């Protein structure tokens, strides 16, 4: 029983100390993980830096660039995430906050796939021409690096709770709703072509931020 009381007291202390971290002039540095569509993504997906322009109100920027590549003997595959945007945070109470953000995001992944393309005909490595000197063209099945990508403008509306630990560090569970509008390019393995589609919709996300206040 004593341990339970001490634990509740500790949580209460953390809750009561967050007000000092949100005063005017405080700098906020944060990053976290997010769960969307029931899958956890990697940590540090949205690093951000903010400044409290008045007590309980912060504005700032978020920027995220990630990339990795796989080298093969004849080709290279690249995967990347690029996001840049702005955000605003308002503390409704000492710990409970709302946050809105607007960002531009590009997510791309490459694969080596068969694809149909209209190209010049070669025979034994020699380009073919007709009697008038024009290149002989035809639809051909070849293997190339294919890119699948999402390019979108995202508006996020969220709600979170700040739990301060040791004055400057905080854990912030949150939830948000993302409204997106953009373009999606996907490889159609049946028709062997890359197709473009409008990317519109909403996503509900859960996650946790890890923030520093100083």
PDB file of C-alpha atoms in Angstrom:
ATOM      1  CA  UNK A   1       0.000   0.000   0.000  1.00  0.00           C
ATOM      2  CA  UNK A   2       2.840   2.345   0.871  1.00  0.00           C
ATOM      3  CA  UNK A   3       4.442   1.759  -2.565  1.00  0.00           C
ATOM      4  CA  UNK A   4       1.164   2.543  -4.317  1.00  0.00           C
ATOM      5  CA  UNK A   5       0.773   5.792  -2.385  1.00  0.00           C
ATOM      6  CA  UNK A   6       4.343   6.815  -3.195  1.00  0.00           C
ATOM      7  CA  UNK A   7       3.819   6.036  -6.884  1.00  0.00           C
ATOM      8  CA  UNK A   8       0.645   8.126  -7.017  1.00  0.00           C
ATOM      9  CA  UNK A   9       2.428  10.936  -5.229  1.00  0.00           C
ATOM     10  CA  UNK A  10       5.276  10.823  -7.755  1.00  0.00           C
ATOM     11  CA  UNK A  11       2.863  11.035 -10.667  1.00  0.00           C
ATOM     12  CA  UNK A  12       1.132  13.968  -8.990  1.00  0.00           C
ATOM     13  CA  UNK A  13       4.451  15.756  -8.524  1.00  0.00           C
ATOM     14  CA  UNK A  14       5.346  15.287 -12.193  1.00  0.00           C
ATOM     15  CA  UNK A  15       1.933  16.643 -13.204  1.00  0.00           C
ATOM     16  CA  UNK A  16       2.249  19.689 -11.007  1.00  0.00           C
ATOM     17  CA  UNK A  17       5.752  20.609 -12.198  1.00  0.00           C
ATOM     18  CA  UNK A  18       4.991  20.866 -15.931  1.00  0.00           C
ATOM     19  CA  UNK A  19       3.748  24.458 -15.590  1.00  0.00           C
ATOM     20  CA  UNK A  20       7.327  25.666 -15.063  1.00  0.00           C
ATOM     21  CA  UNK A  21       8.393  24.103 -18.371  1.00  0.00           C
ATOM     22  CA  UNK A  22       5.825  26.020 -20.430  1.00  0.00           C
ATOM     23  CA  UNK A  23       6.650  29.564 -19.406  1.00  0.00           C
ATOM     24  CA  UNK A  24       7.508  32.295 -21.902  1.00  0.00           C
ATOM     25  CA  UNK A  25      11.074  32.025 -23.207  1.00  0.00           C
ATOM     26  CA  UNK A  26      11.376  28.238 -22.793  1.00  0.00           C
ATOM     27  CA  UNK A  27      12.805  26.251 -25.717  1.00  0.00           C
ATOM     28  CA  UNK A  28      11.247  22.905 -26.621  1.00  0.00           C
ATOM     29  CA  UNK A  29      13.133  20.083 -28.352  1.00  0.00           C
ATOM     30  CA  UNK A  30      11.210  16.927 -29.136  1.00  0.00           C
ATOM     31  CA  UNK A  31      11.013  13.700 -31.111  1.00  0.00           C
ATOM     32  CA  UNK A  32       8.961  10.568 -30.822  1.00  0.00           C
ATOM     33  CA  UNK A  33       7.360   7.468 -32.212  1.00  0.00           C
ATOM     34  CA  UNK A  34       3.955   7.131 -33.791  1.00  0.00           C
ATOM     35  CA  UNK A  35       1.533   4.307 -34.390  1.00  0.00           C
ATOM     36  CA  UNK A  36      -0.617   4.489 -37.511  1.00  0.00           C
ATOM     37  CA  UNK A  37      -2.675   1.684 -39.023  1.00  0.00           C
ATOM     38  CA  UNK A  38      -1.671  -0.542 -36.072  1.00  0.00           C
ATOM     39  CA  UNK A  39       2.041  -0.539 -36.897  1.00  0.00           C
ATOM     40  CA  UNK A  40       4.821   1.214 -34.956  1.00  0.00           C
ATOM     41  CA  UNK A  41       7.116   3.279 -37.111  1.00  0.00           C
ATOM     42  CA  UNK A  42      10.708   4.115 -36.296  1.00  0.00           C
ATOM     43  CA  UNK A  43      11.707   6.510 -33.529  1.00  0.00           C
ATOM     44  CA  UNK A  44      12.468  10.178 -34.228  1.00  0.00           C
ATOM     45  CA  UNK A  45      10.021  10.411 -37.104  1.00  0.00           C
ATOM     46  CA  UNK A  46       9.193  14.051 -36.377  1.00  0.00           C
ATOM     47  CA  UNK A  47      12.031  15.947 -34.676  1.00  0.00           C
ATOM     48  CA  UNK A  48      10.865  19.442 -33.731  1.00  0.00           C
ATOM     49  CA  UNK A  49      12.083  22.631 -32.092  1.00  0.00           C
ATOM     50  CA  UNK A  50       9.791  25.229 -30.580  1.00  0.00           C
ATOM     51  CA  UNK A  51       9.765  28.411 -28.535  1.00  0.00           C
ATOM     52  CA  UNK A  52       7.208  29.518 -25.959  1.00  0.00           C
ATOM     53  CA  UNK A  53       6.174  32.994 -27.116  1.00  0.00           C
ATOM     54  CA  UNK A  54       4.007  33.329 -24.008  1.00  0.00           C
ATOM     55  CA  UNK A  55       3.083  31.122 -21.071  1.00  0.00           C
ATOM     56  CA  UNK A  56       1.549  27.912 -22.387  1.00  0.00           C
ATOM     57  CA  UNK A  57       1.861  28.842 -26.084  1.00  0.00           C
ATOM     58  CA  UNK A  58       4.686  27.564 -28.302  1.00  0.00           C
ATOM     59  CA  UNK A  59       5.381  27.797 -32.014  1.00  0.00           C
ATOM     60  CA  UNK A  60       8.127  26.080 -33.974  1.00  0.00           C
ATOM     61  CA  UNK A  61       9.288  23.962 -36.863  1.00  0.00           C
ATOM     62  CA  UNK A  62       9.543  20.262 -37.544  1.00  0.00           C
ATOM     63  CA  UNK A  63      12.001  18.750 -39.980  1.00  0.00           C
ATOM     64  CA  UNK A  64      12.775  15.146 -40.757  1.00  0.00           C
ATOM     65  CA  UNK A  65      15.076  13.601 -43.349  1.00  0.00           C
ATOM     66  CA  UNK A  66      15.783   9.869 -43.445  1.00  0.00           C
ATOM     67  CA  UNK A  67      17.392   7.808 -46.177  1.00  0.00           C
ATOM     68  CA  UNK A  68      19.005   4.451 -46.773  1.00  0.00           C
ATOM     69  CA  UNK A  69      20.217   2.643 -49.846  1.00  0.00           C
ATOM     70  CA  UNK A  70      20.968  -0.885 -50.990  1.00  0.00           C
ATOM     71  CA  UNK A  71      23.827  -1.363 -53.459  1.00  0.00           C
ATOM     72  CA  UNK A  72      23.603  -4.150 -56.030  1.00  0.00           C
ATOM     73  CA  UNK A  73      26.055  -5.039 -58.763  1.00  0.00           C
ATOM     74  CA  UNK A  74      24.086  -3.274 -61.518  1.00  0.00           C
ATOM     75  CA  UNK A  75      21.692  -0.980 -59.660  1.00  0.00           C
ATOM     76  CA  UNK A  76      21.021   0.858 -56.402  1.00  0.00           C
ATOM     77  CA  UNK A  77      17.798   1.070 -54.396  1.00  0.00           C
ATOM     78  CA  UNK A  78      17.030   4.170 -52.320  1.00  0.00           C
ATOM     79  CA  UNK A  79      14.381   4.728 -49.674  1.00  0.00           C
ATOM     80  CA  UNK A  80      13.758   8.124 -48.155  1.00  0.00           C
ATOM     81  CA  UNK A  81      11.482  10.280 -46.038  1.00  0.00           C
ATOM     82  CA  UNK A  82      11.525  14.074 -46.233  1.00  0.00           C
ATOM     83  CA  UNK A  83       9.227  16.271 -44.169  1.00  0.00           C
ATOM     84  CA  UNK A  84       9.299  19.929 -43.235  1.00  0.00           C
ATOM     85  CA  UNK A  85       6.632  22.011 -41.564  1.00  0.00           C
ATOM     86  CA  UNK A  86       5.495  24.281 -38.753  1.00  0.00           C
ATOM     87  CA  UNK A  87       3.504  23.652 -35.574  1.00  0.00           C
ATOM     88  CA  UNK A  88       1.771  25.453 -32.759  1.00  0.00           C
ATOM     89  CA  UNK A  89       1.058  24.148 -29.255  1.00  0.00           C
ATOM     90  CA  UNK A  90      -1.335  25.478 -26.622  1.00  0.00           C
ATOM     91  CA  UNK A  91      -1.561  24.175 -23.060  1.00  0.00           C
ATOM     92  CA  UNK A  92      -5.204  23.968 -22.054  1.00  0.00           C
ATOM     93  CA  UNK A  93      -4.099  23.225 -18.467  1.00  0.00           C
ATOM     94  CA  UNK A  94      -0.735  22.630 -16.769  1.00  0.00           C
ATOM     95  CA  UNK A  95      -0.281  19.312 -18.567  1.00  0.00           C
ATOM     96  CA  UNK A  96      -2.950  18.907 -21.243  1.00  0.00           C
ATOM     97  CA  UNK A  97      -2.141  20.499 -24.593  1.00  0.00           C
ATOM     98  CA  UNK A  98      -3.501  20.769 -28.100  1.00  0.00           C
ATOM     99  CA  UNK A  99      -1.196  20.932 -31.093  1.00  0.00           C
ATOM    100  CA  UNK A 100      -1.686  21.724 -34.770  1.00  0.00           C
ATOM    101  CA  UNK A 101       0.873  21.375 -37.538  1.00  0.00           C
ATOM    102  CA  UNK A 102       1.141  21.796 -41.294  1.00  0.00           C
ATOM    103  CA  UNK A 103       3.848  19.957 -43.197  1.00  0.00           C
ATOM    104  CA  UNK A 104       4.929  18.861 -46.652  1.00  0.00           C
ATOM    105  CA  UNK A 105       6.026  15.231 -46.796  1.00  0.00           C
ATOM    106  CA  UNK A 106       7.559  12.942 -49.407  1.00  0.00           C
ATOM    107  CA  UNK A 107       7.995   9.205 -48.781  1.00  0.00           C
ATOM    108  CA  UNK A 108       9.609   7.079 -51.487  1.00  0.00           C
ATOM    109  CA  UNK A 109      10.814   3.510 -51.874  1.00  0.00           C
ATOM    110  CA  UNK A 110      12.485   1.828 -54.847  1.00  0.00           C
ATOM    111  CA  UNK A 111      12.438  -1.738 -56.131  1.00  0.00           C
ATOM    112  CA  UNK A 112      13.866  -3.559 -59.150  1.00  0.00           C
ATOM    113  CA  UNK A 113      10.940  -4.749 -61.267  1.00  0.00           C
ATOM    114  CA  UNK A 114      10.000  -5.774 -64.818  1.00  0.00           C
ATOM    115  CA  UNK A 115       8.366  -2.859 -66.602  1.00  0.00           C
ATOM    116  CA  UNK A 116       6.976  -2.195 -70.100  1.00  0.00           C
ATOM    117  CA  UNK A 117       8.469   0.802 -71.866  1.00  0.00           C
ATOM    118  CA  UNK A 118       8.485   2.242 -75.388  1.00  0.00           C
ATOM    119  CA  UNK A 119      12.116   2.141 -76.491  1.00  0.00           C
ATOM    120  CA  UNK A 120      14.411   1.740 -79.481  1.00  0.00           C
ATOM    121  CA  UNK A 121      14.928  -1.790 -80.748  1.00  0.00           C
ATOM    122  CA  UNK A 122      18.411  -3.298 -80.455  1.00  0.00           C
ATOM    123  CA  UNK A 123      19.653  -6.443 -82.163  1.00  0.00           C
ATOM    124  CA  UNK A 124      22.888  -7.936 -80.867  1.00  0.00           C
ATOM    125  CA  UNK A 125      23.560  -4.638 -79.177  1.00  0.00           C
ATOM    126  CA  UNK A 126      23.129  -2.631 -82.389  1.00  0.00           C
ATOM    127  CA  UNK A 127      20.362   0.046 -82.557  1.00  0.00           C
ATOM    128  CA  UNK A 128      17.916  -0.489 -85.430  1.00  0.00           C
ATOM    129  CA  UNK A 129      16.770   2.151 -87.927  1.00  0.00           C
ATOM    130  CA  UNK A 130      14.226   2.074 -90.751  1.00  0.00           C
ATOM    131  CA  UNK A 131      14.856   3.009 -94.390  1.00  0.00           C
ATOM    132  CA  UNK A 132      14.284   6.692 -93.620  1.00  0.00           C
ATOM    133  CA  UNK A 133      16.846   6.663 -90.844  1.00  0.00           C
ATOM    134  CA  UNK A 134      14.299   6.780 -88.043  1.00  0.00           C
ATOM    135  CA  UNK A 135      14.861   4.694 -84.951  1.00  0.00           C
ATOM    136  CA  UNK A 136      12.789   1.510 -84.832  1.00  0.00           C
ATOM    137  CA  UNK A 137      10.673   1.669 -81.675  1.00  0.00           C
ATOM    138  CA  UNK A 138       8.544  -0.896 -79.876  1.00  0.00           C
ATOM    139  CA  UNK A 139       7.057  -1.764 -76.488  1.00  0.00           C
ATOM    140  CA  UNK A 140       9.520  -3.894 -74.572  1.00  0.00           C
ATOM    141  CA  UNK A 141       9.572  -5.675 -71.220  1.00  0.00           C
ATOM    142  CA  UNK A 142      12.713  -4.680 -69.345  1.00  0.00           C
ATOM    143  CA  UNK A 143      13.834  -4.582 -65.714  1.00  0.00           C
ATOM    144  CA  UNK A 144      14.377  -1.193 -64.139  1.00  0.00           C
ATOM    145  CA  UNK A 145      14.426   0.521 -60.770  1.00  0.00           C
ATOM    146  CA  UNK A 146      10.830   1.510 -59.986  1.00  0.00           C
ATOM    147  CA  UNK A 147       9.862   4.158 -57.449  1.00  0.00           C
ATOM    148  CA  UNK A 148       6.742   4.085 -55.299  1.00  0.00           C
ATOM    149  CA  UNK A 149       6.132   7.441 -53.661  1.00  0.00           C
ATOM    150  CA  UNK A 150       3.690   9.556 -51.690  1.00  0.00           C
ATOM    151  CA  UNK A 151       3.842  13.346 -51.871  1.00  0.00           C
ATOM    152  CA  UNK A 152       1.377  15.105 -49.632  1.00  0.00           C
ATOM    153  CA  UNK A 153       0.479  18.211 -47.685  1.00  0.00           C
ATOM    154  CA  UNK A 154      -0.507  17.146 -44.160  1.00  0.00           C
ATOM    155  CA  UNK A 155      -2.562  18.993 -41.572  1.00  0.00           C
ATOM    156  CA  UNK A 156      -2.443  17.488 -38.067  1.00  0.00           C
ATOM    157  CA  UNK A 157      -4.788  18.200 -35.184  1.00  0.00           C
ATOM    158  CA  UNK A 158      -3.727  16.579 -31.919  1.00  0.00           C
ATOM    159  CA  UNK A 159      -4.151  16.288 -28.181  1.00  0.00           C
ATOM    160  CA  UNK A 160      -1.401  15.320 -25.723  1.00  0.00           C
ATOM    161  CA  UNK A 161      -0.372  15.205 -22.086  1.00  0.00           C
ATOM    162  CA  UNK A 162       3.008  16.267 -20.652  1.00  0.00           C
ATOM    163  CA  UNK A 163       4.519  14.196 -17.836  1.00  0.00           C
ATOM    164  CA  UNK A 164       7.687  15.919 -16.596  1.00  0.00           C
ATOM    165  CA  UNK A 165      10.618  13.873 -15.275  1.00  0.00           C
ATOM    166  CA  UNK A 166      13.581  15.529 -13.518  1.00  0.00           C
ATOM    167  CA  UNK A 167      12.630  19.108 -14.422  1.00  0.00           C
ATOM    168  CA  UNK A 168      13.779  19.287 -18.055  1.00  0.00           C
ATOM    169  CA  UNK A 169      12.715  15.947 -19.576  1.00  0.00           C
ATOM    170  CA  UNK A 170       9.116  15.000 -20.390  1.00  0.00           C
ATOM    171  CA  UNK A 171       7.205  12.035 -21.786  1.00  0.00           C
ATOM    172  CA  UNK A 172       4.160  13.055 -23.819  1.00  0.00           C
ATOM    173  CA  UNK A 173       1.568  10.482 -24.889  1.00  0.00           C
ATOM    174  CA  UNK A 174      -0.606  11.917 -27.655  1.00  0.00           C
ATOM    175  CA  UNK A 175      -3.204  11.248 -30.311  1.00  0.00           C
ATOM    176  CA  UNK A 176      -3.835  13.137 -33.514  1.00  0.00           C
ATOM    177  CA  UNK A 177      -5.851  13.187 -36.688  1.00  0.00           C
ATOM    178  CA  UNK A 178      -4.022  13.753 -39.974  1.00  0.00           C
ATOM    179  CA  UNK A 179      -5.723  15.213 -43.044  1.00  0.00           C
ATOM    180  CA  UNK A 180      -3.671  14.655 -46.206  1.00  0.00           C
ATOM    181  CA  UNK A 181      -3.877  15.753 -49.810  1.00  0.00           C
ATOM    182  CA  UNK A 182      -1.361  14.827 -52.498  1.00  0.00           C
ATOM    183  CA  UNK A 183      -0.283  12.283 -55.101  1.00  0.00           C
ATOM    184  CA  UNK A 184       0.651   8.614 -54.878  1.00  0.00           C
ATOM    185  CA  UNK A 185       2.740   6.790 -57.512  1.00  0.00           C
ATOM    186  CA  UNK A 186       2.617   3.005 -57.345  1.00  0.00           C
ATOM    187  CA  UNK A 187       3.942   0.217 -59.524  1.00  0.00           C
ATOM    188  CA  UNK A 188       1.251  -1.940 -61.142  1.00  0.00           C
ATOM    189  CA  UNK A 189       2.844  -5.398 -61.346  1.00  0.00           C
ATOM    190  CA  UNK A 190       0.035  -6.730 -63.543  1.00  0.00           C
ATOM    191  CA  UNK A 191       0.215  -4.091 -66.275  1.00  0.00           C
ATOM    192  CA  UNK A 192       3.935  -3.427 -65.651  1.00  0.00           C
ATOM    193  CA  UNK A 193       3.439   0.331 -65.425  1.00  0.00           C
ATOM    194  CA  UNK A 194       3.730   3.067 -62.790  1.00  0.00           C
ATOM    195  CA  UNK A 195       0.359   4.645 -62.019  1.00  0.00           C
ATOM    196  CA  UNK A 196      -0.462   7.992 -60.410  1.00  0.00           C
ATOM    197  CA  UNK A 197      -3.391   8.422 -58.029  1.00  0.00           C
ATOM    198  CA  UNK A 198      -4.771  11.255 -55.931  1.00  0.00           C
ATOM    199  CA  UNK A 199      -3.839  10.867 -52.268  1.00  0.00           C
ATOM    200  CA  UNK A 200      -6.594  12.146 -50.019  1.00  0.00           C
ATOM    201  CA  UNK A 201      -7.852  10.970 -46.665  1.00  0.00           C
ATOM    202  CA  UNK A 202      -7.486  11.004 -42.902  1.00  0.00           C
ATOM    203  CA  UNK A 203      -5.419   8.923 -40.472  1.00  0.00           C
ATOM    204  CA  UNK A 204      -5.875   8.522 -36.742  1.00  0.00           C
ATOM    205  CA  UNK A 205      -2.552   8.157 -34.926  1.00  0.00           C
ATOM    206  CA  UNK A 206      -1.401   7.315 -31.418  1.00  0.00           C
ATOM    207  CA  UNK A 207       2.117   7.824 -30.151  1.00  0.00           C
ATOM    208  CA  UNK A 208       4.513   9.205 -27.571  1.00  0.00           C
ATOM    209  CA  UNK A 209       6.888  12.181 -27.687  1.00  0.00           C
ATOM    210  CA  UNK A 210      10.092  12.619 -25.704  1.00  0.00           C
ATOM    211  CA  UNK A 211      10.772  16.298 -25.079  1.00  0.00           C
ATOM    212  CA  UNK A 212      13.390  18.526 -23.511  1.00  0.00           C
ATOM    213  CA  UNK A 213      12.538  21.942 -22.010  1.00  0.00           C
ATOM    214  CA  UNK A 214      15.239  24.479 -21.243  1.00  0.00           C
TER     215      UNK A 214
END
